[in-house]
Coordinates of C-alpha atoms in Angstrom, one line a residue:
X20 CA 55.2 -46.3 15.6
X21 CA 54.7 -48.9 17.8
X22 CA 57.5 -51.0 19.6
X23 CA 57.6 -54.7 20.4
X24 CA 60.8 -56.3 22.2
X25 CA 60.3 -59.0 19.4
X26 CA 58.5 -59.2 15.7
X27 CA 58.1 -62.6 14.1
X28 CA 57.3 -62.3 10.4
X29 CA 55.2 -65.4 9.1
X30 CA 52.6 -67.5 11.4
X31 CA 53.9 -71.2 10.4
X32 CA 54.9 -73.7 12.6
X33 CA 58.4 -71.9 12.9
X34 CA 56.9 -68.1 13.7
X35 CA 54.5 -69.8 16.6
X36 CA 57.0 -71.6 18.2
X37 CA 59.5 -68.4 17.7
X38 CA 57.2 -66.2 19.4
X39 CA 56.0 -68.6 22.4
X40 CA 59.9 -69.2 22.8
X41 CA 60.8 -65.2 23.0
X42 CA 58.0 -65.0 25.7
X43 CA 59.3 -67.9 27.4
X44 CA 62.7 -66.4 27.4
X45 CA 61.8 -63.2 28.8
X46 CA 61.1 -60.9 26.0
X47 CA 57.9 -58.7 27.5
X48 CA 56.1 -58.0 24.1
X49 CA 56.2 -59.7 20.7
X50 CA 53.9 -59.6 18.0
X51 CA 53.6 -62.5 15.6
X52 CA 52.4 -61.4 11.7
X53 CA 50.8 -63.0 9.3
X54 CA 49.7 -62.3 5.8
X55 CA 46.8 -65.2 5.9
X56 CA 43.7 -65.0 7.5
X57 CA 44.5 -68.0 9.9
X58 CA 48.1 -69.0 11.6
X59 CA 49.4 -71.9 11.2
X60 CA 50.9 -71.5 7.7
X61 CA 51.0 -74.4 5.3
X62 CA 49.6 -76.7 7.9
X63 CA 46.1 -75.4 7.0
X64 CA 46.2 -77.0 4.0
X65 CA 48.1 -80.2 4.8
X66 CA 44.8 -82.5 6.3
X67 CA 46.8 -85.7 5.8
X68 CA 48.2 -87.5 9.1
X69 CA 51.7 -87.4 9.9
X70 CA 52.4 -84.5 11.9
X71 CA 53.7 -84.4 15.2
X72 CA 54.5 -87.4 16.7
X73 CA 58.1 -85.7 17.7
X74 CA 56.5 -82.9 19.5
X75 CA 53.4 -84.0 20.7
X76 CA 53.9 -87.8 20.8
X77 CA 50.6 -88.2 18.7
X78 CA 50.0 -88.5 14.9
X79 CA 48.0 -85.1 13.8
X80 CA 46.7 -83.9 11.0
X81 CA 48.4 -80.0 9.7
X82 CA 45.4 -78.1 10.5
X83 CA 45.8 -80.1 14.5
X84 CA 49.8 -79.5 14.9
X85 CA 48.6 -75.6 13.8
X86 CA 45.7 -75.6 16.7
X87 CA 47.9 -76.8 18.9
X88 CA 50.4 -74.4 17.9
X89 CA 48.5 -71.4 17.8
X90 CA 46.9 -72.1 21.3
X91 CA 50.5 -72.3 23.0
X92 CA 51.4 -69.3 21.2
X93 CA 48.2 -67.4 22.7
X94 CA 48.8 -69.0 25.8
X95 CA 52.2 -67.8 26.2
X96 CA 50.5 -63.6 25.6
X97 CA 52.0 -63.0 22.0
X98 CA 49.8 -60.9 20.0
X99 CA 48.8 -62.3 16.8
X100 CA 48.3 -60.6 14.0
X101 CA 46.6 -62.1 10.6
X102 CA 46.0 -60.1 7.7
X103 CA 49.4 -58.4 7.8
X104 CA 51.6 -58.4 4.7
X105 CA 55.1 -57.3 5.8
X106 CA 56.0 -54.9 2.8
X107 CA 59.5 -53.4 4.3
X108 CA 62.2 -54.4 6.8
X109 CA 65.4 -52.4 7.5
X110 CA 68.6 -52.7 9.1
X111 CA 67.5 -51.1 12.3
X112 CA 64.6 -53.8 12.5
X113 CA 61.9 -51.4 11.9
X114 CA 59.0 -53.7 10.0
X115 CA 56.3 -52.3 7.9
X116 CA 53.1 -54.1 7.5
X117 CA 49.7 -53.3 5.5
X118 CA 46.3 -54.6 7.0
X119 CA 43.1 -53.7 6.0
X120 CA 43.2 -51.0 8.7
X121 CA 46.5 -49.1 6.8
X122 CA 50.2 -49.2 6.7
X123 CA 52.2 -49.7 10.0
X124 CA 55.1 -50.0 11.7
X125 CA 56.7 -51.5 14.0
X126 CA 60.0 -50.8 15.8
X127 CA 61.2 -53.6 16.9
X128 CA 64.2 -54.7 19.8
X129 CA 65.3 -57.5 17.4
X130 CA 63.4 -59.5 14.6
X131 CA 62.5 -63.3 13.8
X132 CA 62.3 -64.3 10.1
X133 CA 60.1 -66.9 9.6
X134 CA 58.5 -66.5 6.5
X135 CA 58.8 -70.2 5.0
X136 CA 58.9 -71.6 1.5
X137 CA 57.8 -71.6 -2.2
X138 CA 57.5 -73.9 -4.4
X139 CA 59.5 -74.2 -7.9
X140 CA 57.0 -73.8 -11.4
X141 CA 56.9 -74.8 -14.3
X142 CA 59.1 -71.9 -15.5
X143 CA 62.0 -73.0 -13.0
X144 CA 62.5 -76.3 -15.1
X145 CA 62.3 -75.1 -18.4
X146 CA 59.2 -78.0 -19.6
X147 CA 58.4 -77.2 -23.4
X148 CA 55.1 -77.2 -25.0
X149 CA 51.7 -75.0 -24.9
X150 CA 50.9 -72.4 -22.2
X151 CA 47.3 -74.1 -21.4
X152 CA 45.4 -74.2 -18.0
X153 CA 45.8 -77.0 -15.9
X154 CA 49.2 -77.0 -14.9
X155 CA 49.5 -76.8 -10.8
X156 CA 52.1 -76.7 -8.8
X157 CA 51.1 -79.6 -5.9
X158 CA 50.9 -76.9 -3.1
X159 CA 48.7 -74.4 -5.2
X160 CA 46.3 -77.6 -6.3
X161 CA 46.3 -79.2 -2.2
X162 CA 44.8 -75.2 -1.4
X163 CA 42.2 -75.2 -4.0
X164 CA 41.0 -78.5 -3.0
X165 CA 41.5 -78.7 1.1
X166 CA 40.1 -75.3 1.5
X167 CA 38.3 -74.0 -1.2
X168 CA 36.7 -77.0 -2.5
X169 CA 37.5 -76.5 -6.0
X170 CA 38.6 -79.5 -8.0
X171 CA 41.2 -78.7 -10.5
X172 CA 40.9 -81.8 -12.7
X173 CA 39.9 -85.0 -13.6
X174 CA 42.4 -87.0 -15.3
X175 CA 46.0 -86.2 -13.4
X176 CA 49.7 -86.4 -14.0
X177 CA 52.0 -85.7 -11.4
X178 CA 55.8 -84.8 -11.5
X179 CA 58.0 -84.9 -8.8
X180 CA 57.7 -87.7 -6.3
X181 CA 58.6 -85.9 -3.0
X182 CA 55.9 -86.6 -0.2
X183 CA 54.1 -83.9 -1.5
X184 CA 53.6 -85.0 -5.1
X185 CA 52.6 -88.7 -3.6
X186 CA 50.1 -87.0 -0.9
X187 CA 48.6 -85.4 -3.7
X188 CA 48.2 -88.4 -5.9
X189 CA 46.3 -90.0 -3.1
X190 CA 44.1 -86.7 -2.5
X191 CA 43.0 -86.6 -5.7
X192 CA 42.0 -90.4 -5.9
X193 CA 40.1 -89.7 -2.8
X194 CA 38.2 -87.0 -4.0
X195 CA 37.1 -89.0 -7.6
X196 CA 39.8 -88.3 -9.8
X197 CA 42.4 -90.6 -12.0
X198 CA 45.8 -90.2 -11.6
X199 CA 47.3 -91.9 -14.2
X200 CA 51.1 -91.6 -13.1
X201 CA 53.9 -90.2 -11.2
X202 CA 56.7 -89.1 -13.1
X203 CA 60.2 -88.8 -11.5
X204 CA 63.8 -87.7 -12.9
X205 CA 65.9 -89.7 -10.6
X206 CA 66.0 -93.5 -9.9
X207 CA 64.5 -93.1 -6.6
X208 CA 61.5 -91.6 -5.2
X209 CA 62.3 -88.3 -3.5
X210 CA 59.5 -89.1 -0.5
X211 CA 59.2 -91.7 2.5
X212 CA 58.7 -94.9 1.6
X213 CA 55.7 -95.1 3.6
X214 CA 54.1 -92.4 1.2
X215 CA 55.0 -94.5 -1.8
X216 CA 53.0 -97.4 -0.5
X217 CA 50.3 -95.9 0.6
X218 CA 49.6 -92.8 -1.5
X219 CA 50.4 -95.0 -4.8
X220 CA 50.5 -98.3 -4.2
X221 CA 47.7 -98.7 -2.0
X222 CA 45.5 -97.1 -5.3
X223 CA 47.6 -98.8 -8.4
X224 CA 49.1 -95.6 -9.3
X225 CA 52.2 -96.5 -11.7
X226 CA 55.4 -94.6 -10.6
X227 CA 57.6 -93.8 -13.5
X228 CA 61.5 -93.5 -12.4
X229 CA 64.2 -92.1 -14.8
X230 CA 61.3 -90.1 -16.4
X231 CA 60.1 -86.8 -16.8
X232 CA 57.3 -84.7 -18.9
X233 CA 59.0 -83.0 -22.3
X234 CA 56.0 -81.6 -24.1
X235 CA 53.0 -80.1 -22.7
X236 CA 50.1 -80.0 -25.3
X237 CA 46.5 -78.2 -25.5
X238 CA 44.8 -74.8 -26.5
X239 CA 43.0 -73.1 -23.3
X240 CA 42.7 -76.8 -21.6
X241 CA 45.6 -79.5 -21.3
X242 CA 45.4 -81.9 -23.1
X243 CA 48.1 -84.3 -22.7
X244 CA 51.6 -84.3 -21.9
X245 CA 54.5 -86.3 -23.7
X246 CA 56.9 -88.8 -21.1
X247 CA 60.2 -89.6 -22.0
X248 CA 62.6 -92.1 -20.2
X249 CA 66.2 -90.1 -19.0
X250 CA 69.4 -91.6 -19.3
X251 CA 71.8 -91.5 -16.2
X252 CA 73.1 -87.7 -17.4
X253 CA 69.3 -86.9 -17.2
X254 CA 68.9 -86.5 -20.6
X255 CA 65.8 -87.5 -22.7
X256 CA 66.4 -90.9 -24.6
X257 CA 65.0 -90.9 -28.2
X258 CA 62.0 -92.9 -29.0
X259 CA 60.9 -93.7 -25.8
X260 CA 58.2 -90.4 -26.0
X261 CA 54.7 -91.5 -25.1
X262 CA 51.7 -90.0 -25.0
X263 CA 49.1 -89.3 -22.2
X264 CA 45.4 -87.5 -22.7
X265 CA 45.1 -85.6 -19.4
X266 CA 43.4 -82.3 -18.1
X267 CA 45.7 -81.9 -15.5
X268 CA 49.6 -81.9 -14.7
X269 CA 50.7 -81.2 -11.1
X270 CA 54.5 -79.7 -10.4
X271 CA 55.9 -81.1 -7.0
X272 CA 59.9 -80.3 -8.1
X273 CA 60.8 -78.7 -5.0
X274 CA 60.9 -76.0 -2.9
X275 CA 63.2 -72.5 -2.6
X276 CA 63.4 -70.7 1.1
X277 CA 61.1 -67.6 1.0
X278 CA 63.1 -64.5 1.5
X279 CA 62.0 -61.2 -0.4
X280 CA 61.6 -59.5 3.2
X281 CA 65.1 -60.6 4.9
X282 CA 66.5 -59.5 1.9
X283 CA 65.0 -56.2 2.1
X284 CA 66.7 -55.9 5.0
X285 CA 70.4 -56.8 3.3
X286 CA 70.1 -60.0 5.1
X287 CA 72.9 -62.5 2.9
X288 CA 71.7 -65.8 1.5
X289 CA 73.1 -68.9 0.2
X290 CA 73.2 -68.4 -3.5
X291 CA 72.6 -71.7 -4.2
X292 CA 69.7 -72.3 -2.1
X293 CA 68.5 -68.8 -1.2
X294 CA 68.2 -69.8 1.8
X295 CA 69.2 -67.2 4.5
X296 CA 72.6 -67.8 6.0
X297 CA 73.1 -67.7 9.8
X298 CA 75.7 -68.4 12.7
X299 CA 75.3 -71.0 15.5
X300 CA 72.8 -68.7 17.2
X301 CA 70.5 -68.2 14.4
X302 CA 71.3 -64.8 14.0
X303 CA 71.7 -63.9 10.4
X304 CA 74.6 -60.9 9.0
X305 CA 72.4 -58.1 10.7
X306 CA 72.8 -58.1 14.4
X307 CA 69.5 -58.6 15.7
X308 CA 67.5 -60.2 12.6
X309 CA 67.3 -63.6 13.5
X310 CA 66.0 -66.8 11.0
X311 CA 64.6 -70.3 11.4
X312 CA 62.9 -73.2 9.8
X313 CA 62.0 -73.2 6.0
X314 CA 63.5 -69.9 4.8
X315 CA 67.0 -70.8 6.8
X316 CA 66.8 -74.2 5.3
X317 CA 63.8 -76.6 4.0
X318 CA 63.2 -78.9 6.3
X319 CA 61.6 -82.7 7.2
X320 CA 59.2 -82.2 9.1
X321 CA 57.0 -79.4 10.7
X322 CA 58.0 -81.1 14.5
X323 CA 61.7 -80.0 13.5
X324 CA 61.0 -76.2 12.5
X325 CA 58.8 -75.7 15.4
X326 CA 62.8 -77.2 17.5
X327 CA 64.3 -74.5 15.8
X328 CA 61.8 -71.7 15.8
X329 CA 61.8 -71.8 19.5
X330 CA 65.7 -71.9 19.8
X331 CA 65.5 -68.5 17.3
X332 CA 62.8 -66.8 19.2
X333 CA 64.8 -67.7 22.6
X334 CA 67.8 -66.1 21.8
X335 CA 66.0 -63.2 19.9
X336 CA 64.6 -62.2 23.3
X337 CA 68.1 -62.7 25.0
X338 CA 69.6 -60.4 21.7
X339 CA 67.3 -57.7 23.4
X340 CA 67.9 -58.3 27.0
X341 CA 71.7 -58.4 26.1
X342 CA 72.6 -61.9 27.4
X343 CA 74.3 -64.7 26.0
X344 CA 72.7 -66.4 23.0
X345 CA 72.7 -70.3 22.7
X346 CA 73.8 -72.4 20.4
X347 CA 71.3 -73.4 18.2
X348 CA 70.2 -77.2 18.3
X349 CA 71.3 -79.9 15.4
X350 CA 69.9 -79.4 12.2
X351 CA 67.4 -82.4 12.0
X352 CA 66.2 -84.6 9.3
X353 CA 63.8 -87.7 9.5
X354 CA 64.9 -91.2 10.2
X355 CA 62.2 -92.7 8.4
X356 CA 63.3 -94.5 5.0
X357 CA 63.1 -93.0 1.6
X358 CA 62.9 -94.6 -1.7
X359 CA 61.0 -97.4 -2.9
X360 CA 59.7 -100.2 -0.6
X361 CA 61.7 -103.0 -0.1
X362 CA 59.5 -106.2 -1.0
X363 CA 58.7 -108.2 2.5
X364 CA 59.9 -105.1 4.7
X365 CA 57.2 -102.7 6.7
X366 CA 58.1 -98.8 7.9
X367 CA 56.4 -98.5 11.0
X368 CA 54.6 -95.6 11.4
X369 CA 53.9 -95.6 15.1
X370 CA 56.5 -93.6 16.6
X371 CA 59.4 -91.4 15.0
X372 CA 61.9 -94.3 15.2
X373 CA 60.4 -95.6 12.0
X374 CA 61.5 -99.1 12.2
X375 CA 61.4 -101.4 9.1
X376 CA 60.3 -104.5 10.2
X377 CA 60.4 -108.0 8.2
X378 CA 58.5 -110.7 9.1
X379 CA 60.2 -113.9 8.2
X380 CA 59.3 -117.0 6.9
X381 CA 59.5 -118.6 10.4
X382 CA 56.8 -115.9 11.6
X383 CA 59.2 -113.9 13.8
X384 CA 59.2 -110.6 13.3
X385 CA 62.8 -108.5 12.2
X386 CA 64.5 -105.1 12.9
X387 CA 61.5 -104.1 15.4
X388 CA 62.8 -102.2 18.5
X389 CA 59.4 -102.5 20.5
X390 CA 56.3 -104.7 20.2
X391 CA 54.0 -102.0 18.2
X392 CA 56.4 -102.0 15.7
X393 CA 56.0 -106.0 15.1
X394 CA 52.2 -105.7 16.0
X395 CA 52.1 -103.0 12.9
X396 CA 54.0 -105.1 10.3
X397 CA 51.2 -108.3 11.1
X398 CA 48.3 -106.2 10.2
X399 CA 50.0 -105.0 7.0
X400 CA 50.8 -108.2 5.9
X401 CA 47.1 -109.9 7.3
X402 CA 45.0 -106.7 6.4
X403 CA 46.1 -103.2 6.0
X404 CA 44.2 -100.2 7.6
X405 CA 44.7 -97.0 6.6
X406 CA 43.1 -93.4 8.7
X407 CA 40.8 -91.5 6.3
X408 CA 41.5 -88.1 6.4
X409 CA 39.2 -85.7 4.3
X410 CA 37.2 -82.6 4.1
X411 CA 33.3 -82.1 4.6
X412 CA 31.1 -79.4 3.1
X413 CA 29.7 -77.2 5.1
X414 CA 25.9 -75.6 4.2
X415 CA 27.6 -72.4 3.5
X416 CA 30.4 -73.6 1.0
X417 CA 32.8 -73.5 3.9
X418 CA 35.1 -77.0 4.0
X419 CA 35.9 -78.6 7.6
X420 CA 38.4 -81.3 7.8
X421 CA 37.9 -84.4 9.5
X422 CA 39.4 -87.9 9.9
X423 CA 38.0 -91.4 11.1
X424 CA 38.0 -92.0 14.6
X425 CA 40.3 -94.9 13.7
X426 CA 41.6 -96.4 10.7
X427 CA 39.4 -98.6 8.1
X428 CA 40.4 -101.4 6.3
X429 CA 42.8 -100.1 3.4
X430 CA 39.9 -102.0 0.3
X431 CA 37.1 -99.3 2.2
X432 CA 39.2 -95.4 1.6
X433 CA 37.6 -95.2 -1.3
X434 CA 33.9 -95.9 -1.1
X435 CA 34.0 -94.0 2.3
X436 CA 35.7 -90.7 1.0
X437 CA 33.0 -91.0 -1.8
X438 CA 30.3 -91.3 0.8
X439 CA 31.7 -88.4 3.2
X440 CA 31.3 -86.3 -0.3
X441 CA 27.9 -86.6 -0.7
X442 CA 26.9 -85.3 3.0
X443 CA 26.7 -81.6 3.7
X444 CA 27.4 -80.8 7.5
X445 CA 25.6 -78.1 9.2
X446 CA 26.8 -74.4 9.6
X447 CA 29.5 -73.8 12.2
X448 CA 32.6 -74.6 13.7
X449 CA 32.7 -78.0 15.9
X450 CA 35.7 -78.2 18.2
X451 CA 38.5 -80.4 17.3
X452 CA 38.1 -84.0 18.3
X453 CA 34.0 -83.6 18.4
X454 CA 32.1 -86.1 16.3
X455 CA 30.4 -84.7 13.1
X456 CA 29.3 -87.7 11.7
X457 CA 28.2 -91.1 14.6
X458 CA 28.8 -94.1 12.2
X459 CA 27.9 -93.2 9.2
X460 CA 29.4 -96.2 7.3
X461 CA 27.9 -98.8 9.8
X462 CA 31.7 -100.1 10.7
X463 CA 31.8 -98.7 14.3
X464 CA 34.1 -95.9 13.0
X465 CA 32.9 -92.2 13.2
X466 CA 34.1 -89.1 11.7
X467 CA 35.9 -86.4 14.1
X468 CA 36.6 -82.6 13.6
X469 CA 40.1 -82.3 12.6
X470 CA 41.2 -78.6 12.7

């Protein structure tokens, strides 16, 4: 059996930053698993824009924030381990994993959970109807198409308007399809505003609020799903049922903390969220087992687990060297604004204050707190531009995700993603920031290496 001062179960965001943080704090060796092939967890998948600009001051795409990630975990000597499906945990912290290689185990001095989220299915809200295929949750479909390159339809409904239902509305334009709506129970959408303009506005995609999908219809295919409006309990209103012919329906109706392995372990968690309950340390009811980020609590935004995954991996090192833990910081959420756009008003996107800026009829520029933020809302309103993010075939079926060197005119997304699809790149890995593609839409904007 081999012993480690500190094991980090799960290679997201959190289980990087909990590892670098333990060896930061002292702890002499910690091994980081993972059950993928690649750390960085769901940020793999994730090659839209909007990561990092708490952490890193810079706006990233997933698979960048998980480079980044991964390097400073290396950097800071934790071993990392992919392929490594943690099958047991007990009470005295020693972790079994199976590899390719065998079974092992570890013992370990104390123990970081960090093993994420899931998201709910179709079964978890009860939608009637036909079992056919073609029903995705929005994580399961943003996998097949960011990195296997399989498209899982052609004509789309989505339900759920959190910001990854919208980002997956605007994928799936990108990449040729029609979505033909975005269905949510609740009055409001559940993501940023920013994602609501551009991920549906930006492509006419109608956004149905106070609605939700009660039949499902189709024999081995979908075929079309039913719509009906909701009254303010929630329930479906007779005789507002209509019909749309789709091959596709994607789920984005939340997400449940992942904790089969803590709970191996007789770690408690919140019955209501099953999320895993913990003091101000971030130590959970076994001494020793500590928790952060997604399977403590869903979270924001990747910047914030990474906050707390070092604070967890800090005082899981200081657990084993018998010092004082810390407090834990603030639980933190985003200050950009949710909901629908407000007609006339623009979120900035530049830096995590997120200021919403209106431009009044004077031409002085409102609720700004620097001069980018003004400088934004002019373009908007003059002419949008929008970053293309995207991914590239390779010449061995392999996908590599890229992104404009700077953002294009909002009209131009579409005809550019649909040129970027019809070029295959050579074999191999370019390093993140290269140039794949020099101009290749004659604009003066060329395509970078994004992961």
């Amino acid at each position: 059996m081999e012993r480690y001062d500190v094991v980090v179960i799960g290679g997201g965001p959190g289980g990087l930053a909990a590892a670098k943080g333990a060896r930061e704090a002292g702890a002499q060796r910690v091994l980081l698993l993972e059950r993928e092939r690649q750390m960085g967890g769901i940020l793999n998948q994730c090659i839209h824009d909007g990561f990092g600009l708490h952490r890193y001051k810079a706006m990233l795409t997933g698979p960048e924030y998980a480079l980044l990630a991964r390097t400073e975990a290396q950097e800071a000597g934790v071993r990392l381990r992919t392929g490594a499906m943690v099958t047991g945990l007990s009470r005295s912290r020693i972790v079994t994993a199976v590899t390719r290689g065998g079974v092992h185990s570890y013992m370990a001095g104390a123990v970081v959970l960090a093993t994420g989220c899931r998201e709910r299915t179709r079964g978890a809200i009860a939608i009637p109807g036909s079992r056919p295929a073609g029903i995705y949750t929005a994580g399961t479909a943003q996998n097949l198409i960011n990195t296997k390159n399989l498209m899982v339809g052609k004509r789309v409904v989505v339900l759920g308007s959190g910001d990854i239902g919208l980002i997956m509305a605007r994928r799936l334009t990108l990449e040729g399809a029609q979505v033909l709506a975005v269905a949510e129970a609740k009055d409001t959408p559940g993501g940023l505003e920013r994602n609501v303009s551009q991920c549906l506005y930006d492509f006419g995609i109608p956004l149905y609020l106070n609605c939700t999908v009660t039949n499902i219809f189709g024999t081995g295919r979908l075929s079309g799903v039913e719509l009906s409006d909701l009254d303010k309990e929630g329930v479906p209103i007779p005789g507002t049922q209509r019909h749309l012919d789709c091959d596709t329906l994607l789920l984005s109706v939340g997400l449940i903390p992942e904790n089969e392995v803590g709970a191996m372990a007789g770690v408690a968690l919140d019955p209501v969220s099953n999320g895993t309950l913990t003091d101000v340390y971030l130590q959970t009811t076994i001494p020793g087992i500590f928790s952060c980020g997604n399977c403590r609590k869903v979270m924001d935004l990747a910047d914030f687990v990474t906050t707390q995954g070092l604070a967890a991996g800090r005082n899981a090192a200081r657990f084993v060297q018998k010092q004082d833990l810390k407090l834990m910081p603030r639980d933190s959420g985003t200050t950009l604004a949710k909901g629908l756009p407000q007609p006339g008003v623009v979120t900035c996107v530049l830096c995590p204050r997120g200021c919403r800026v209106r431009l009044r009829p004077d031409g002085m520029a409102k609720g700004n707190n620097c001069d980018k933020g003004e400088a934004y809302a002019r373009q908007e309103a003059r002419a949008p531009l929008r970053l293309l993010t995207t991914t590239m075939k390779r010449r061995d079926g392999t996908l590599l995700p890229v992104k404009s060197s700077r953002p294009l005119p909002r009209e131009r997304l579409l005809p550019c993603a649909a040129r970027l699809r019809e070029i295959t790149l050579p074999e191999g890995n370019v390093p993140c920031g290269r140039i794949v593609l020099d101009d290749p839409f004659g604009m003066g904007v060329d395509i970078l290496a994004a992961q």
